[in-house]
PDB file of C-alpha atoms in Angstrom:
ATOM      1  CA  UNK A  27      17.245  31.630  -4.560  1.00 45.00           C
ATOM      2  CA  UNK A  28      20.527  31.892  -6.640  1.00 61.00           C
ATOM      3  CA  UNK A  29      23.994  31.395  -5.466  1.00 66.00           C
ATOM      4  CA  UNK A  30      23.766  33.532  -2.543  1.00 75.00           C
ATOM      5  CA  UNK A  31      25.023  36.523  -5.057  1.00 79.00           C
ATOM      6  CA  UNK A  32      22.236  38.576  -3.563  1.00 84.00           C
ATOM      7  CA  UNK A  33      23.245  38.478   0.196  1.00 88.00           C
ATOM      8  CA  UNK A  34      26.239  40.095   2.140  1.00 91.00           C
ATOM      9  CA  UNK A  35      27.416  37.860   4.871  1.00 92.00           C
ATOM     10  CA  UNK A  36      29.666  39.260   7.711  1.00 89.00           C
ATOM     11  CA  UNK A  37      30.519  37.710  11.135  1.00 91.00           C
ATOM     12  CA  UNK A  38      31.880  38.540  14.532  1.00 89.00           C
ATOM     13  CA  UNK A  39      33.866  35.424  16.269  1.00 86.00           C
ATOM     14  CA  UNK A  40      34.170  35.323  19.990  1.00 81.00           C
ATOM     15  CA  UNK A  41      36.782  33.492  22.406  1.00 74.00           C
ATOM     16  CA  UNK A  42      34.272  30.498  22.804  1.00 80.00           C
ATOM     17  CA  UNK A  43      34.339  29.021  19.188  1.00 82.00           C
ATOM     18  CA  UNK A  44      30.879  30.933  18.330  1.00 88.00           C
ATOM     19  CA  UNK A  45      30.073  33.462  15.396  1.00 89.00           C
ATOM     20  CA  UNK A  46      27.689  36.008  15.185  1.00 91.00           C
ATOM     21  CA  UNK A  47      26.661  35.802  11.323  1.00 92.00           C
ATOM     22  CA  UNK A  48      25.062  39.200   9.859  1.00 93.00           C
ATOM     23  CA  UNK A  49      23.076  38.524   6.788  1.00 92.00           C
ATOM     24  CA  UNK A  50      22.429  41.578   4.677  1.00 92.00           C
ATOM     25  CA  UNK A  51      19.582  41.371   1.597  1.00 92.00           C
ATOM     26  CA  UNK A  52      18.052  43.589  -0.574  1.00 92.00           C
ATOM     27  CA  UNK A  53      14.495  43.231   1.258  1.00 91.00           C
ATOM     28  CA  UNK A  54      13.434  41.573   4.561  1.00 91.00           C
ATOM     29  CA  UNK A  55      11.755  38.729   2.599  1.00 92.00           C
ATOM     30  CA  UNK A  56      14.997  37.729   0.943  1.00 91.00           C
ATOM     31  CA  UNK A  57      16.818  38.115   4.533  1.00 91.00           C
ATOM     32  CA  UNK A  58      13.988  35.922   6.057  1.00 92.00           C
ATOM     33  CA  UNK A  59      14.166  33.444   3.554  1.00 91.00           C
ATOM     34  CA  UNK A  60      18.148  32.886   3.806  1.00 91.00           C
ATOM     35  CA  UNK A  61      17.817  32.835   7.563  1.00 92.00           C
ATOM     36  CA  UNK A  62      15.248  30.142   7.177  1.00 91.00           C
ATOM     37  CA  UNK A  63      17.674  28.032   4.739  1.00 91.00           C
ATOM     38  CA  UNK A  64      20.407  28.273   7.386  1.00 92.00           C
ATOM     39  CA  UNK A  65      17.961  27.276  10.159  1.00 93.00           C
ATOM     40  CA  UNK A  66      16.804  24.359   7.913  1.00 91.00           C
ATOM     41  CA  UNK A  67      20.162  23.358   7.389  1.00 92.00           C
ATOM     42  CA  UNK A  68      20.978  23.345  11.099  1.00 89.00           C
ATOM     43  CA  UNK A  69      23.550  26.282  11.075  1.00 90.00           C
ATOM     44  CA  UNK A  70      21.297  27.832  14.052  1.00 89.00           C
ATOM     45  CA  UNK A  71      19.023  26.675  16.687  1.00 86.00           C
ATOM     46  CA  UNK A  72      17.409  30.185  16.833  1.00 87.00           C
ATOM     47  CA  UNK A  73      13.757  30.196  16.210  1.00 88.00           C
ATOM     48  CA  UNK A  74      13.695  33.875  15.014  1.00 91.00           C
ATOM     49  CA  UNK A  75      16.701  36.044  13.714  1.00 89.00           C
ATOM     50  CA  UNK A  76      17.844  38.950  15.519  1.00 91.00           C
ATOM     51  CA  UNK A  77      16.614  41.764  13.113  1.00 92.00           C
ATOM     52  CA  UNK A  78      19.522  44.529  13.100  1.00 90.00           C
ATOM     53  CA  UNK A  79      17.772  46.701  10.326  1.00 90.00           C
ATOM     54  CA  UNK A  80      14.807  46.028   7.818  1.00 90.00           C
ATOM     55  CA  UNK A  81      17.141  44.042   5.515  1.00 90.00           C
ATOM     56  CA  UNK A  82      19.726  42.718   7.714  1.00 93.00           C
ATOM     57  CA  UNK A  83      19.650  40.123  10.744  1.00 92.00           C
ATOM     58  CA  UNK A  84      21.970  38.230  12.692  1.00 92.00           C
ATOM     59  CA  UNK A  85      22.289  34.567  14.169  1.00 93.00           C
ATOM     60  CA  UNK A  86      24.507  32.672  16.293  1.00 92.00           C
ATOM     61  CA  UNK A  87      26.462  29.561  15.137  1.00 93.00           C
ATOM     62  CA  UNK A  88      29.766  27.672  15.317  1.00 92.00           C
ATOM     63  CA  UNK A  89      32.187  27.511  12.384  1.00 92.00           C
ATOM     64  CA  UNK A  90      31.745  23.738  12.010  1.00 92.00           C
ATOM     65  CA  UNK A  91      27.480  24.077  11.742  1.00 94.00           C
ATOM     66  CA  UNK A  92      28.042  27.177   9.653  1.00 93.00           C
ATOM     67  CA  UNK A  93      30.505  25.360   7.091  1.00 93.00           C
ATOM     68  CA  UNK A  94      28.428  22.132   6.781  1.00 94.00           C
ATOM     69  CA  UNK A  95      25.126  24.217   6.291  1.00 94.00           C
ATOM     70  CA  UNK A  96      26.953  26.559   3.745  1.00 92.00           C
ATOM     71  CA  UNK A  97      27.966  23.150   2.086  1.00 92.00           C
ATOM     72  CA  UNK A  98      24.404  21.626   2.181  1.00 92.00           C
ATOM     73  CA  UNK A  99      22.751  24.948   1.023  1.00 92.00           C
ATOM     74  CA  UNK A 100      25.001  25.219  -2.034  1.00 90.00           C
ATOM     75  CA  UNK A 101      24.459  21.323  -2.855  1.00 88.00           C
ATOM     76  CA  UNK A 102      20.810  22.019  -3.109  1.00 87.00           C
ATOM     77  CA  UNK A 103      21.094  25.099  -5.139  1.00 86.00           C
ATOM     78  CA  UNK A 104      23.173  23.262  -7.388  1.00 84.00           C
ATOM     79  CA  UNK A 105      20.924  20.150  -7.492  1.00 81.00           C
ATOM     80  CA  UNK A 106      17.783  22.251  -7.992  1.00 78.00           C
ATOM     81  CA  UNK A 107      19.068  24.243 -10.888  1.00 75.00           C
ATOM     82  CA  UNK A 108      17.378  22.037 -13.389  1.00 55.00           C
ATOM     83  CA  UNK A 109      19.118  20.940 -16.237  1.00 60.00           C
ATOM     84  CA  UNK A 110      22.244  21.738 -14.967  1.00 58.00           C
ATOM     85  CA  UNK A 111      21.896  18.967 -12.087  1.00 56.00           C
ATOM     86  CA  UNK A 112      22.141  16.249 -14.804  1.00 64.00           C
ATOM     87  CA  UNK A 113      25.942  17.508 -15.458  1.00 68.00           C
ATOM     88  CA  UNK A 114      26.754  15.570 -12.264  1.00 67.00           C
ATOM     89  CA  UNK A 115      26.081  12.576 -12.940  1.00 69.00           C
ATOM     90  CA  UNK A 116      28.638  10.245 -13.647  1.00 68.00           C
ATOM     91  CA  UNK A 117      31.008  12.595 -11.735  1.00 70.00           C
ATOM     92  CA  UNK A 118      33.132  11.369  -8.964  1.00 70.00           C
ATOM     93  CA  UNK A 119      31.568  12.627  -5.890  1.00 73.00           C
ATOM     94  CA  UNK A 120      28.435  14.084  -7.518  1.00 76.00           C
ATOM     95  CA  UNK A 121      27.869  17.696  -7.202  1.00 80.00           C
ATOM     96  CA  UNK A 122      29.084  17.519  -3.686  1.00 85.00           C
ATOM     97  CA  UNK A 123      32.861  18.762  -4.538  1.00 84.00           C
ATOM     98  CA  UNK A 124      31.396  21.659  -6.532  1.00 84.00           C
ATOM     99  CA  UNK A 125      29.189  22.789  -3.628  1.00 86.00           C
ATOM    100  CA  UNK A 126      32.097  22.905  -1.111  1.00 90.00           C
ATOM    101  CA  UNK A 127      34.278  24.941  -3.689  1.00 90.00           C
ATOM    102  CA  UNK A 128      31.403  27.335  -3.603  1.00 88.00           C
ATOM    103  CA  UNK A 129      30.653  27.528  -0.050  1.00 90.00           C
ATOM    104  CA  UNK A 130      34.796  27.647   0.619  1.00 92.00           C
ATOM    105  CA  UNK A 131      34.797  30.786  -1.682  1.00 89.00           C
ATOM    106  CA  UNK A 132      31.514  32.344   0.090  1.00 91.00           C
ATOM    107  CA  UNK A 133      32.953  32.011   3.379  1.00 89.00           C
ATOM    108  CA  UNK A 134      36.292  33.292   2.267  1.00 90.00           C
ATOM    109  CA  UNK A 135      34.785  36.664   1.077  1.00 90.00           C
ATOM    110  CA  UNK A 136      33.086  37.151   4.294  1.00 88.00           C
ATOM    111  CA  UNK A 137      34.036  40.142   6.035  1.00 86.00           C
ATOM    112  CA  UNK A 138      35.038  40.135   9.619  1.00 87.00           C
ATOM    113  CA  UNK A 139      33.756  42.819  11.830  1.00 82.00           C
ATOM    114  CA  UNK A 140      35.610  44.513  14.226  1.00 74.00           C
ATOM    115  CA  UNK A 141      34.332  43.602  18.000  1.00 66.00           C
ATOM    116  CA  UNK A 142      37.688  44.759  19.978  1.00 60.00           C
ATOM    117  CA  UNK A 143      36.875  47.620  22.609  1.00 51.00           C
ATOM    118  CA  UNK A 144      38.584  50.556  22.062  1.00 51.00           C
ATOM    119  CA  UNK A 145      40.284  52.384  25.068  1.00 54.00           C
ATOM    120  CA  UNK A 146      40.892  55.932  25.365  1.00 52.00           C
ATOM    121  CA  UNK A 147      39.115  56.832  22.272  1.00 56.00           C
ATOM    122  CA  UNK A 148      38.237  60.580  21.989  1.00 59.00           C
ATOM    123  CA  UNK A 149      34.505  61.157  22.783  1.00 61.00           C
ATOM    124  CA  UNK A 150      32.306  63.583  21.431  1.00 66.00           C
ATOM    125  CA  UNK A 151      31.965  66.974  23.721  1.00 66.00           C
ATOM    126  CA  UNK A 152      28.661  68.021  24.275  1.00 69.00           C
ATOM    127  CA  UNK A 153      27.541  71.226  26.034  1.00 69.00           C
ATOM    128  CA  UNK A 154      24.322  71.804  28.080  1.00 69.00           C
ATOM    129  CA  UNK A 155      24.445  75.507  28.352  1.00 69.00           C
ATOM    130  CA  UNK A 156      25.056  77.187  31.869  1.00 68.00           C
ATOM    131  CA  UNK A 157      24.682  75.859  35.191  1.00 63.00           C
ATOM    132  CA  UNK A 158      23.462  78.382  37.755  1.00 62.00           C
ATOM    133  CA  UNK A 159      21.802  78.870  41.201  1.00 64.00           C
ATOM    134  CA  UNK A 160      20.037  81.501  42.821  1.00 66.00           C
ATOM    135  CA  UNK A 161      21.147  80.211  46.190  1.00 64.00           C
ATOM    136  CA  UNK A 162      24.968  81.645  46.763  1.00 61.00           C
ATOM    137  CA  UNK A 163      25.504  78.906  49.465  1.00 59.00           C
ATOM    138  CA  UNK A 164      25.313  75.948  46.995  1.00 56.00           C
ATOM    139  CA  UNK A 165      28.690  77.205  45.876  1.00 55.00           C
ATOM    140  CA  UNK A 166      30.323  76.948  49.137  1.00 55.00           C
ATOM    141  CA  UNK A 167      33.005  74.471  48.907  1.00 54.00           C
ATOM    142  CA  UNK A 168      32.675  71.050  50.768  1.00 52.00           C
ATOM    143  CA  UNK A 169      29.062  71.744  51.997  1.00 53.00           C
ATOM    144  CA  UNK A 170      25.469  70.743  50.899  1.00 53.00           C
ATOM    145  CA  UNK A 171      23.500  73.093  49.085  1.00 51.00           C
ATOM    146  CA  UNK A 172      21.363  75.321  51.488  1.00 52.00           C
ATOM    147  CA  UNK A 173      23.389  74.687  54.742  1.00 50.00           C
TER     148      UNK A 173
END
């Protein structure tokens, strides 16, 4: 897993401090691997993701948990990159300041999905054909059919 360039993150906030994060990847295996990474870093307590499509899933979390998990995920990515991880030795704060900047940038590029209800929207008009009956009494105003 490299730097989260292969996934798209979007979210829907609610009024109680929770967010629903949508994770879209090129394939289901990669989407599930990223979900497991978020789960391992305590972004969510859901044992299983909510699958939206074959390559897109969703999970619920809070902003604090999500930001902390993003910081930790980027920290682990930076430290596991091999030779590049040695460049953080002797730096003030180590790799964490860089991880926080990368996480902040990824969070800033997240798209917010619209969750508002729209009232008075134009609906679709469907026709079902002609409605008819053989019993003309059923068309009598104010009476049940057949009376």
